[in-house]
């Protein structure tokens, strides 16, 4: 076989890339993990919330060995939360028990990359993948262009992945399939630090929701999400953020004294995983593969689960002669149902998110309550949820 510089090049050292690199390197493959950032983990763009192991077992019941993935080191954890409170248009509220941690992503992402390095992966920050060459990638490192060859390239370069697109994978291009998240880290926030808050309403977060995620006593990630087809012409994401902070009847009170310490912005794929996440010598993982939980935009858990599967499958491919299809079969087996259910739920909520009037109608019809919200959060679709789905489609899609 033709000699290549590496067995695997992983483009992007977020959670998906670092887990892929760690798993592949731990099986004695020669792995290069690159990231365009000068320092891995910076800048981060995230609400930094990760469900607890207990919740992950309910959210992804088929995913294996979750205890090894959902145990971030204590020094990355800034806060532990036990509830999520949903605030709907018109003042209607639902609060559910749901445990999780808020991590410092800068520390957490670097920790995951360090673990990959300790497993044997070579790390290269300040290295941007420019193109696929057929034998590997064209790379710009500290200003210099070079070609690096590998037997498998992993697209772990985040939402609307350049590598996945260049590799011929079916990355969605429709703005409807992405949310933009705009967030400030703020101090002097009046909050209950044990509760994540999610606010809905077309006036503040068209097509998704706004959030206050407590990072500590009075520090929080305060953000709004929006999907462009739902936004009013002439308004940008910052306008919605300003509205949320200054005009939301409850949030504006909590944020009255708050000051920003950081601004973060990024895209989140919300249309479910790519139809195909592998090619002959490429695979996509994490946001690059659309592996987020579409109903809430959470992408860290799928990135960890699918990254680990990706590294294992690459080893099966290179060492045992299996095809890369194994990767897709395995992640779909472990996580496919959760992500599919979540997409179905997102489509249901789309019918409500397009107007507050519809939301109020659904509340009056008794469709939005503690039980249904819990099922939405856990991506559970049972007979009752199917009935609600049918009702929403019948009543609202007219
Ligand atoms: C505002 C906001 C809030 C969010 N809040 C949460 C939350 O609270 N909880 C949650 O679970 N998820 C949240 N998400 C989603 C979450 O951040 C992502 O799903 C998660 O980071 C996906 O991990 P990843 O490894 O696939 O990609 P990323 O973390 O995006 O990592 C991709 C990496 O690739 C690198 N890269 C990109 N292009 C290149 C290139 N050409 N060459 C080299 N390197 C490249 C980037 O520098 C980056 O480090 C949020 C997203 C946003 C935008």
Tab-separated table of C-alpha atoms and ligand atoms in Angstrom:
chain	number	residue	atom	x	y	z
A	1	UNK	CA	0.000	0.000	0.000
A	2	UNK	CA	1.147	3.558	-0.819
A	3	UNK	CA	2.877	5.235	2.110
A	4	UNK	CA	0.909	8.077	3.743
A	5	UNK	CA	2.038	10.589	6.382
A	6	UNK	CA	-0.695	9.493	8.805
A	7	UNK	CA	-3.371	6.855	9.102
A	8	UNK	CA	-5.931	9.472	10.103
A	9	UNK	CA	-6.182	13.252	9.897
A	10	UNK	CA	-8.902	14.729	12.077
A	11	UNK	CA	-9.892	18.258	11.073
A	12	UNK	CA	-11.258	20.137	14.080
A	13	UNK	CA	-10.395	19.664	17.753
A	14	UNK	CA	-13.868	20.173	19.236
A	15	UNK	CA	-15.390	17.358	21.305
A	16	UNK	CA	-16.176	15.270	18.193
A	17	UNK	CA	-12.672	15.536	16.721
A	18	UNK	CA	-10.822	14.997	19.988
A	19	UNK	CA	-12.853	11.896	20.857
A	20	UNK	CA	-12.316	10.482	17.361
A	21	UNK	CA	-8.581	11.161	17.583
A	22	UNK	CA	-8.286	9.702	21.081
A	23	UNK	CA	-10.101	6.485	20.172
A	24	UNK	CA	-8.176	5.972	16.935
A	25	UNK	CA	-4.804	6.781	18.549
A	26	UNK	CA	-5.491	4.440	21.464
A	27	UNK	CA	-5.646	1.633	18.883
A	28	UNK	CA	-2.116	2.458	17.731
A	29	UNK	CA	-3.089	4.348	14.600
A	30	UNK	CA	-0.960	7.331	13.538
A	31	UNK	CA	-3.341	10.260	14.084
A	32	UNK	CA	-2.967	13.984	13.357
A	33	UNK	CA	-5.531	16.269	15.032
A	34	UNK	CA	-5.529	19.810	13.636
A	35	UNK	CA	-7.433	22.952	14.551
A	36	UNK	CA	-7.413	26.380	12.982
A	37	UNK	CA	-7.479	28.068	16.410
A	38	UNK	CA	-4.294	29.403	17.927
A	39	UNK	CA	-5.255	27.709	21.177
A	40	UNK	CA	-7.535	24.686	21.297
A	41	UNK	CA	-10.864	25.523	22.921
A	42	UNK	CA	-10.643	29.254	22.161
A	43	UNK	CA	-12.855	30.891	21.075
A	44	UNK	CA	-15.703	28.802	22.414
A	45	UNK	CA	-19.296	29.361	21.346
A	46	UNK	CA	-21.535	27.415	23.602
A	47	UNK	CA	-24.086	27.556	26.414
A	48	UNK	CA	-21.788	24.962	28.044
A	49	UNK	CA	-24.588	22.804	29.436
A	50	UNK	CA	-24.135	19.016	29.455
A	51	UNK	CA	-26.811	16.648	30.815
A	52	UNK	CA	-25.766	14.407	33.713
A	53	UNK	CA	-24.965	10.731	33.184
A	54	UNK	CA	-28.330	9.830	34.719
A	55	UNK	CA	-30.198	12.033	32.210
A	56	UNK	CA	-28.054	10.788	29.322
A	57	UNK	CA	-29.120	7.223	30.132
A	58	UNK	CA	-32.739	8.322	29.691
A	59	UNK	CA	-32.024	10.512	26.666
A	60	UNK	CA	-29.924	7.999	24.762
A	61	UNK	CA	-30.916	4.603	26.192
A	62	UNK	CA	-29.113	2.646	23.460
A	63	UNK	CA	-25.803	4.479	23.699
A	64	UNK	CA	-23.141	2.309	25.279
A	65	UNK	CA	-20.658	2.945	28.065
A	66	UNK	CA	-21.980	6.436	28.783
A	67	UNK	CA	-20.256	6.545	32.177
A	68	UNK	CA	-16.888	6.875	30.437
A	69	UNK	CA	-18.128	9.912	28.466
A	70	UNK	CA	-20.298	11.864	30.881
A	71	UNK	CA	-17.864	12.361	33.710
A	72	UNK	CA	-16.081	15.667	33.008
A	73	UNK	CA	-13.213	16.399	35.424
A	74	UNK	CA	-14.291	18.509	38.400
A	75	UNK	CA	-12.012	21.402	37.431
A	76	UNK	CA	-13.955	21.872	34.152
A	77	UNK	CA	-17.308	22.069	35.967
A	78	UNK	CA	-18.481	25.528	37.036
A	79	UNK	CA	-21.997	24.710	38.158
A	80	UNK	CA	-24.422	21.845	38.709
A	81	UNK	CA	-28.073	22.349	37.813
A	82	UNK	CA	-31.105	20.273	38.733
A	83	UNK	CA	-34.075	21.838	36.893
A	84	UNK	CA	-35.052	23.345	33.564
A	85	UNK	CA	-37.759	25.988	33.545
A	86	UNK	CA	-39.639	26.715	30.327
A	87	UNK	CA	-41.236	30.128	29.972
A	88	UNK	CA	-43.784	30.308	27.163
A	89	UNK	CA	-45.520	33.277	25.522
A	90	UNK	CA	-48.289	34.737	27.653
A	91	UNK	CA	-46.528	33.907	30.925
A	92	UNK	CA	-47.282	30.154	30.961
A	93	UNK	CA	-44.478	28.190	32.684
A	94	UNK	CA	-43.383	24.589	33.113
A	95	UNK	CA	-40.508	23.459	35.321
A	96	UNK	CA	-39.074	19.947	35.158
A	97	UNK	CA	-36.363	18.113	37.091
A	98	UNK	CA	-33.364	17.567	34.785
A	99	UNK	CA	-29.800	17.369	36.064
A	100	UNK	CA	-26.714	18.602	34.331
A	101	UNK	CA	-23.435	20.439	34.600
A	102	UNK	CA	-22.245	23.714	33.159
A	103	UNK	CA	-18.638	23.362	32.055
A	104	UNK	CA	-16.047	25.936	31.026
A	105	UNK	CA	-15.800	24.873	27.366
A	106	UNK	CA	-12.353	26.419	26.972
A	107	UNK	CA	-11.058	24.073	29.658
A	108	UNK	CA	-13.181	21.104	28.629
A	109	UNK	CA	-12.237	21.166	24.929
A	110	UNK	CA	-8.571	21.524	25.803
A	111	UNK	CA	-8.870	18.632	28.285
A	112	UNK	CA	-10.391	16.395	25.561
A	113	UNK	CA	-7.616	17.332	23.131
A	114	UNK	CA	-4.977	16.673	25.781
A	115	UNK	CA	-6.505	13.230	26.351
A	116	UNK	CA	-6.227	12.572	22.603
A	117	UNK	CA	-2.573	13.616	22.721
A	118	UNK	CA	-1.937	11.375	25.722
A	119	UNK	CA	-3.431	8.483	23.743
A	120	UNK	CA	-0.808	9.150	21.063
A	121	UNK	CA	-2.408	11.635	18.638
A	122	UNK	CA	-0.234	14.423	17.260
A	123	UNK	CA	-1.817	17.853	17.868
A	124	UNK	CA	-1.449	20.834	15.558
A	125	UNK	CA	-3.147	24.123	16.522
A	126	UNK	CA	-3.020	27.112	14.166
A	127	UNK	CA	-3.485	24.681	11.263
A	128	UNK	CA	-6.354	25.292	8.877
A	129	UNK	CA	-7.538	22.678	6.387
A	130	UNK	CA	-8.067	24.416	3.059
A	131	UNK	CA	-9.059	21.539	0.785
A	132	UNK	CA	-9.139	17.796	0.303
A	133	UNK	CA	-6.501	16.596	-2.144
A	134	UNK	CA	-7.567	12.996	-2.730
A	135	UNK	CA	-4.614	11.772	-0.674
A	136	UNK	CA	-5.275	13.894	2.392
A	137	UNK	CA	-5.627	17.609	2.941
A	138	UNK	CA	-4.079	20.901	1.935
A	139	UNK	CA	-3.125	22.646	5.110
A	140	UNK	CA	-2.187	26.198	6.078
A	141	UNK	CA	-0.032	26.033	9.193
A	142	UNK	CA	1.491	29.191	10.675
A	143	UNK	CA	1.079	30.812	7.257
A	144	UNK	CA	2.685	27.988	5.240
A	145	UNK	CA	0.812	25.774	2.786
A	146	UNK	CA	1.565	22.055	2.673
A	147	UNK	CA	-0.103	18.799	1.732
A	148	UNK	CA	-0.472	16.135	4.407
A	149	UNK	CA	-1.566	12.670	3.366
A	150	UNK	CA	-3.614	10.129	5.300
A	151	UNK	CA	-5.667	7.013	4.708
A	152	UNK	CA	-8.792	8.503	6.288
A	153	UNK	CA	-9.828	12.144	6.753
A	154	UNK	CA	-12.322	13.013	9.485
A	155	UNK	CA	-14.507	16.084	9.027
A	156	UNK	CA	-14.966	17.316	12.602
A	157	UNK	CA	-14.876	20.974	11.607
A	158	UNK	CA	-18.287	21.941	12.928
A	159	UNK	CA	-21.555	23.183	11.418
A	160	UNK	CA	-21.710	23.542	7.607
A	161	UNK	CA	-18.449	21.585	7.438
A	162	UNK	CA	-16.106	22.527	4.613
A	163	UNK	CA	-14.444	19.102	4.740
A	164	UNK	CA	-17.747	17.200	4.557
A	165	UNK	CA	-18.903	19.346	1.623
A	166	UNK	CA	-15.606	18.905	-0.222
A	167	UNK	CA	-15.809	15.173	0.495
A	168	UNK	CA	-19.170	14.970	-1.291
A	169	UNK	CA	-21.261	14.326	1.820
A	170	UNK	CA	-24.813	15.718	1.689
A	171	UNK	CA	-24.464	18.754	3.964
A	172	UNK	CA	-27.763	20.725	4.066
A	173	UNK	CA	-27.663	24.230	2.586
A	174	UNK	CA	-31.154	25.422	3.462
A	175	UNK	CA	-31.181	28.253	6.072
A	176	UNK	CA	-34.215	26.547	7.579
A	177	UNK	CA	-31.865	23.725	8.675
A	178	UNK	CA	-29.651	25.953	10.837
A	179	UNK	CA	-30.159	28.071	13.906
A	180	UNK	CA	-27.881	30.923	14.775
A	181	UNK	CA	-27.020	31.269	18.440
A	182	UNK	CA	-25.937	34.631	19.849
A	183	UNK	CA	-24.826	34.735	23.443
A	184	UNK	CA	-23.240	36.986	26.027
A	185	UNK	CA	-21.572	35.719	29.137
A	186	UNK	CA	-22.882	38.094	31.789
A	187	UNK	CA	-22.183	38.914	35.407
A	188	UNK	CA	-24.569	40.348	38.019
A	189	UNK	CA	-27.455	38.218	36.822
A	190	UNK	CA	-30.337	37.745	39.230
A	191	UNK	CA	-30.858	33.977	38.991
A	192	UNK	CA	-31.455	30.682	40.726
A	193	UNK	CA	-28.155	28.974	39.920
A	194	UNK	CA	-29.706	25.493	40.063
A	195	UNK	CA	-32.112	26.192	37.183
A	196	UNK	CA	-31.588	26.433	33.431
A	197	UNK	CA	-34.107	28.807	31.895
A	198	UNK	CA	-35.515	28.552	28.382
A	199	UNK	CA	-37.742	31.319	27.004
A	200	UNK	CA	-39.973	30.929	23.962
A	201	UNK	CA	-41.720	33.523	21.841
A	202	UNK	CA	-41.578	34.843	18.278
A	203	UNK	CA	-40.678	38.327	19.548
A	204	UNK	CA	-37.429	37.132	21.194
A	205	UNK	CA	-36.245	33.882	19.618
A	206	UNK	CA	-38.037	33.160	16.329
A	207	UNK	CA	-37.901	29.451	15.446
A	208	UNK	CA	-35.998	28.408	18.585
A	209	UNK	CA	-35.644	29.791	22.130
A	210	UNK	CA	-33.649	32.116	24.358
A	211	UNK	CA	-31.784	30.932	27.434
A	212	UNK	CA	-30.163	31.819	30.718
A	213	UNK	CA	-27.691	29.129	31.742
A	214	UNK	CA	-26.181	29.808	35.170
A	215	UNK	CA	-22.408	29.394	35.318
A	216	UNK	CA	-22.244	30.245	38.994
A	217	UNK	CA	-23.794	32.477	41.641
A	218	UNK	CA	-24.382	35.539	39.435
A	219	UNK	CA	-22.673	34.608	36.152
A	220	UNK	CA	-24.658	33.172	33.248
A	221	UNK	CA	-24.638	32.455	29.551
A	222	UNK	CA	-27.479	34.575	28.216
A	223	UNK	CA	-28.385	33.867	24.634
A	224	UNK	CA	-30.984	33.868	21.917
A	225	UNK	CA	-31.404	31.447	19.064
A	226	UNK	CA	-33.146	32.220	15.794
A	227	UNK	CA	-33.736	30.620	12.420
A	228	UNK	CA	-33.580	33.090	9.549
A	229	UNK	CA	-36.821	32.033	7.801
A	230	UNK	CA	-38.653	32.864	11.038
A	231	UNK	CA	-37.008	36.257	11.558
A	232	UNK	CA	-38.764	39.508	10.662
A	233	UNK	CA	-37.203	41.317	7.668
A	234	UNK	CA	-34.812	44.029	8.797
A	235	UNK	CA	-34.100	42.465	12.196
A	236	UNK	CA	-30.787	40.750	12.980
A	237	UNK	CA	-29.860	38.331	15.731
A	238	UNK	CA	-28.445	41.156	17.884
A	239	UNK	CA	-31.787	42.964	17.694
A	240	UNK	CA	-33.501	39.889	19.086
A	241	UNK	CA	-30.864	39.618	21.815
A	242	UNK	CA	-31.394	43.291	22.783
A	243	UNK	CA	-35.143	42.763	22.867
A	244	UNK	CA	-34.736	39.725	25.089
A	245	UNK	CA	-32.413	41.479	27.515
A	246	UNK	CA	-34.298	44.773	27.620
A	247	UNK	CA	-37.933	43.906	26.955
A	248	UNK	CA	-38.745	40.361	28.024
A	249	UNK	CA	-41.117	40.862	30.975
A	250	UNK	CA	-39.245	38.463	33.244
A	251	UNK	CA	-35.748	38.111	31.772
A	252	UNK	CA	-35.244	41.880	31.549
A	253	UNK	CA	-35.820	42.094	35.314
A	254	UNK	CA	-33.278	39.360	35.990
A	255	UNK	CA	-30.780	41.001	33.637
A	256	UNK	CA	-31.385	44.587	34.737
A	257	UNK	CA	-27.918	44.958	36.287
A	258	UNK	CA	-26.093	42.409	34.107
A	259	UNK	CA	-22.880	43.313	32.246
A	260	UNK	CA	-21.202	41.365	29.449
A	261	UNK	CA	-17.851	39.663	29.840
A	262	UNK	CA	-17.852	37.810	26.489
A	263	UNK	CA	-19.793	37.578	23.218
A	264	UNK	CA	-20.187	34.286	21.368
A	265	UNK	CA	-21.930	33.474	18.124
A	266	UNK	CA	-22.267	30.345	16.029
A	267	UNK	CA	-24.456	28.185	13.839
A	268	UNK	CA	-26.187	25.036	15.014
A	269	UNK	CA	-27.469	22.383	12.588
A	270	UNK	CA	-31.060	21.517	13.493
A	271	UNK	CA	-32.228	19.309	10.629
A	272	UNK	CA	-30.928	15.996	11.897
A	273	UNK	CA	-27.898	14.017	10.810
A	274	UNK	CA	-26.648	14.004	7.213
A	275	UNK	CA	-28.298	11.294	5.132
A	276	UNK	CA	-24.829	9.764	4.744
A	277	UNK	CA	-21.929	10.464	7.089
A	278	UNK	CA	-19.140	8.505	5.369
A	279	UNK	CA	-17.439	8.170	2.006
A	280	UNK	CA	-14.630	5.933	0.694
A	281	UNK	CA	-11.958	7.574	2.839
A	282	UNK	CA	-13.783	10.316	4.740
A	283	UNK	CA	-16.292	10.477	7.510
A	284	UNK	CA	-18.074	13.330	9.272
A	285	UNK	CA	-18.699	13.534	12.987
A	286	UNK	CA	-20.389	15.932	15.437
A	287	UNK	CA	-21.878	19.167	14.078
A	288	UNK	CA	-20.136	18.455	10.758
A	289	UNK	CA	-22.406	15.401	10.465
A	290	UNK	CA	-25.483	17.271	11.733
A	291	UNK	CA	-25.415	15.106	14.873
A	292	UNK	CA	-27.047	17.629	17.205
A	293	UNK	CA	-30.285	17.147	19.108
A	294	UNK	CA	-32.446	19.223	16.738
A	295	UNK	CA	-35.205	20.130	19.200
A	296	UNK	CA	-32.807	21.904	21.592
A	297	UNK	CA	-29.624	22.370	19.546
A	298	UNK	CA	-27.484	20.460	22.059
A	299	UNK	CA	-24.457	19.048	20.299
A	300	UNK	CA	-21.883	18.114	22.938
A	301	UNK	CA	-23.438	14.737	23.911
A	302	UNK	CA	-23.813	13.452	20.320
A	303	UNK	CA	-20.302	14.721	19.483
A	304	UNK	CA	-18.848	12.680	22.355
A	305	UNK	CA	-20.860	9.537	21.584
A	306	UNK	CA	-20.332	9.639	17.809
A	307	UNK	CA	-16.681	10.714	18.113
A	308	UNK	CA	-15.897	7.648	20.141
A	309	UNK	CA	-17.707	5.434	17.623
A	310	UNK	CA	-15.872	7.140	14.741
A	311	UNK	CA	-12.421	6.409	16.198
A	312	UNK	CA	-13.352	2.788	16.812
A	313	UNK	CA	-14.843	2.340	13.317
A	314	UNK	CA	-11.774	3.857	11.639
A	315	UNK	CA	-9.616	1.328	13.482
A	316	UNK	CA	-11.923	-1.486	12.332
A	317	UNK	CA	-11.592	-0.135	8.786
A	318	UNK	CA	-7.816	0.277	8.724
A	319	UNK	CA	-6.840	-2.704	10.868
A	320	UNK	CA	-9.578	-5.243	10.111
A	321	UNK	CA	-10.621	-4.298	6.565
A	322	UNK	CA	-14.194	-3.274	7.413
A	323	UNK	CA	-15.843	-0.501	5.380
A	324	UNK	CA	-16.464	2.929	6.916
A	325	UNK	CA	-20.169	2.176	6.647
A	326	UNK	CA	-19.667	0.480	9.999
A	327	UNK	CA	-19.379	3.943	11.551
A	328	UNK	CA	-22.773	5.012	10.276
A	329	UNK	CA	-24.431	1.713	11.190
A	330	UNK	CA	-23.071	1.898	14.705
A	331	UNK	CA	-23.894	5.529	15.528
A	332	UNK	CA	-27.377	5.087	14.081
A	333	UNK	CA	-27.825	1.974	16.231
A	334	UNK	CA	-26.726	3.776	19.411
A	335	UNK	CA	-28.117	7.268	18.849
A	336	UNK	CA	-30.240	7.221	15.675
A	337	UNK	CA	-33.621	6.892	17.369
A	338	UNK	CA	-32.914	9.738	19.804
A	339	UNK	CA	-31.919	12.095	16.981
A	340	UNK	CA	-34.823	11.020	14.737
A	341	UNK	CA	-37.353	11.512	17.540
A	342	UNK	CA	-35.845	14.869	18.329
A	343	UNK	CA	-36.193	15.952	14.700
A	344	UNK	CA	-39.815	14.878	14.728
A	345	UNK	CA	-40.342	16.924	17.895
A	346	UNK	CA	-38.609	19.917	16.318
A	347	UNK	CA	-41.018	19.680	13.381
A	348	UNK	CA	-43.923	19.629	15.820
A	349	UNK	CA	-42.621	22.627	17.738
A	350	UNK	CA	-41.950	24.466	14.446
A	351	UNK	CA	-45.714	24.599	14.033
A	352	UNK	CA	-45.945	26.424	17.369
A	353	UNK	CA	-42.820	28.555	17.213
A	354	UNK	CA	-43.999	30.382	14.109
A	355	UNK	CA	-46.540	32.361	16.152
A	356	UNK	CA	-47.341	33.064	19.801
A	357	UNK	CA	-51.043	32.794	18.953
A	358	UNK	CA	-50.496	29.152	17.967
A	359	UNK	CA	-48.515	28.499	21.129
A	360	UNK	CA	-51.319	29.898	23.254
A	361	UNK	CA	-53.807	27.737	21.358
A	362	UNK	CA	-51.708	24.615	22.065
A	363	UNK	CA	-51.512	25.587	25.757
A	364	UNK	CA	-55.310	26.054	25.873
A	365	UNK	CA	-55.743	22.649	24.226
A	366	UNK	CA	-53.692	21.145	27.073
A	367	UNK	CA	-50.896	19.984	24.742
A	368	UNK	CA	-48.114	21.794	26.603
A	369	UNK	CA	-47.681	20.563	30.172
A	370	UNK	CA	-45.069	19.008	32.455
A	371	UNK	CA	-45.535	15.538	31.006
A	372	UNK	CA	-45.195	16.570	27.343
A	373	UNK	CA	-42.302	18.940	28.047
A	374	UNK	CA	-40.429	16.113	29.797
A	375	UNK	CA	-40.973	13.891	26.749
A	376	UNK	CA	-39.746	16.664	24.479
A	377	UNK	CA	-36.580	17.028	26.555
A	378	UNK	CA	-35.959	13.276	26.624
A	379	UNK	CA	-36.855	12.859	22.911
A	380	UNK	CA	-39.529	10.313	23.759
A	381	UNK	CA	-42.249	9.640	21.222
A	382	UNK	CA	-44.954	7.386	22.585
A	383	UNK	CA	-48.602	6.905	21.590
A	384	UNK	CA	-49.629	10.113	23.380
A	385	UNK	CA	-46.942	12.153	21.610
A	386	UNK	CA	-48.054	10.680	18.277
A	387	UNK	CA	-51.573	11.799	19.075
A	388	UNK	CA	-50.315	15.318	19.830
A	389	UNK	CA	-48.309	15.268	16.598
A	390	UNK	CA	-51.454	14.323	14.672
A	391	UNK	CA	-53.506	17.039	16.413
A	392	UNK	CA	-50.900	19.721	15.743
A	393	UNK	CA	-50.661	18.754	12.098
A	394	UNK	CA	-54.445	18.699	11.727
A	395	UNK	CA	-55.201	21.920	13.597
A	396	UNK	CA	-52.187	24.080	12.845
A	397	UNK	CA	-50.902	23.106	9.410
A	398	UNK	CA	-53.847	24.715	7.705
B	1	LIG	C1	-24.410	29.856	20.996
B	1	LIG	C2	-24.344	28.352	21.096
B	1	LIG	C3	-24.705	27.739	22.296
B	1	LIG	C4	-24.637	26.325	22.413
B	1	LIG	N1	-24.939	25.750	23.610
B	1	LIG	C5	-24.828	24.408	23.758
B	1	LIG	C6	-25.022	23.799	25.016
B	1	LIG	O1	-25.272	24.459	26.039
B	1	LIG	N2	-24.904	22.439	25.102
B	1	LIG	C7	-24.619	21.668	24.011
B	1	LIG	O2	-24.555	20.430	24.133
B	1	LIG	N3	-24.392	22.231	22.802
B	1	LIG	C8	-24.471	23.569	22.650
B	1	LIG	N4	-24.187	24.151	21.436
B	1	LIG	C9	-23.765	23.286	20.337
B	1	LIG	C10	-22.323	22.829	20.573
B	1	LIG	O3	-21.487	23.946	20.806
B	1	LIG	C11	-21.827	22.029	19.362
B	1	LIG	O4	-22.817	21.108	18.995
B	1	LIG	C12	-20.523	21.303	19.677
B	1	LIG	O5	-19.480	22.207	19.906
B	1	LIG	C13	-20.171	20.383	18.510
B	1	LIG	O6	-18.875	19.869	18.669
B	1	LIG	P1	-18.004	19.542	17.386
B	1	LIG	O7	-16.736	18.958	17.898
B	1	LIG	O8	-18.797	18.779	16.399
B	1	LIG	O9	-17.730	20.946	16.680
B	1	LIG	P2	-17.055	22.260	17.243
B	1	LIG	O10	-17.081	22.301	18.715
B	1	LIG	O11	-17.688	23.382	16.480
B	1	LIG	O12	-15.525	22.126	16.805
B	1	LIG	C14	-15.128	22.288	15.474
B	1	LIG	C15	-13.658	22.675	15.486
B	1	LIG	O13	-13.202	22.676	14.136
B	1	LIG	C16	-12.302	23.749	13.971
B	1	LIG	N5	-12.277	24.045	12.532
B	1	LIG	C17	-13.286	24.488	11.761
B	1	LIG	N6	-12.896	24.594	10.471
B	1	LIG	C18	-11.597	24.182	10.433
B	1	LIG	C19	-10.637	24.055	9.386
B	1	LIG	N7	-10.953	24.358	8.116
B	1	LIG	N8	-9.409	23.615	9.707
B	1	LIG	C20	-9.089	23.304	10.995
B	1	LIG	N9	-9.953	23.415	12.025
B	1	LIG	C21	-11.198	23.838	11.734
B	1	LIG	C22	-12.866	24.857	14.831
B	1	LIG	O14	-11.864	25.775	15.212
B	1	LIG	C23	-13.411	24.076	16.022
B	1	LIG	O15	-12.483	23.997	17.076
B	1	LIG	C24	-24.241	25.541	21.293
B	1	LIG	C25	-23.894	26.165	20.093
B	1	LIG	C26	-23.939	27.557	19.997
B	1	LIG	C27	-23.547	28.199	18.698
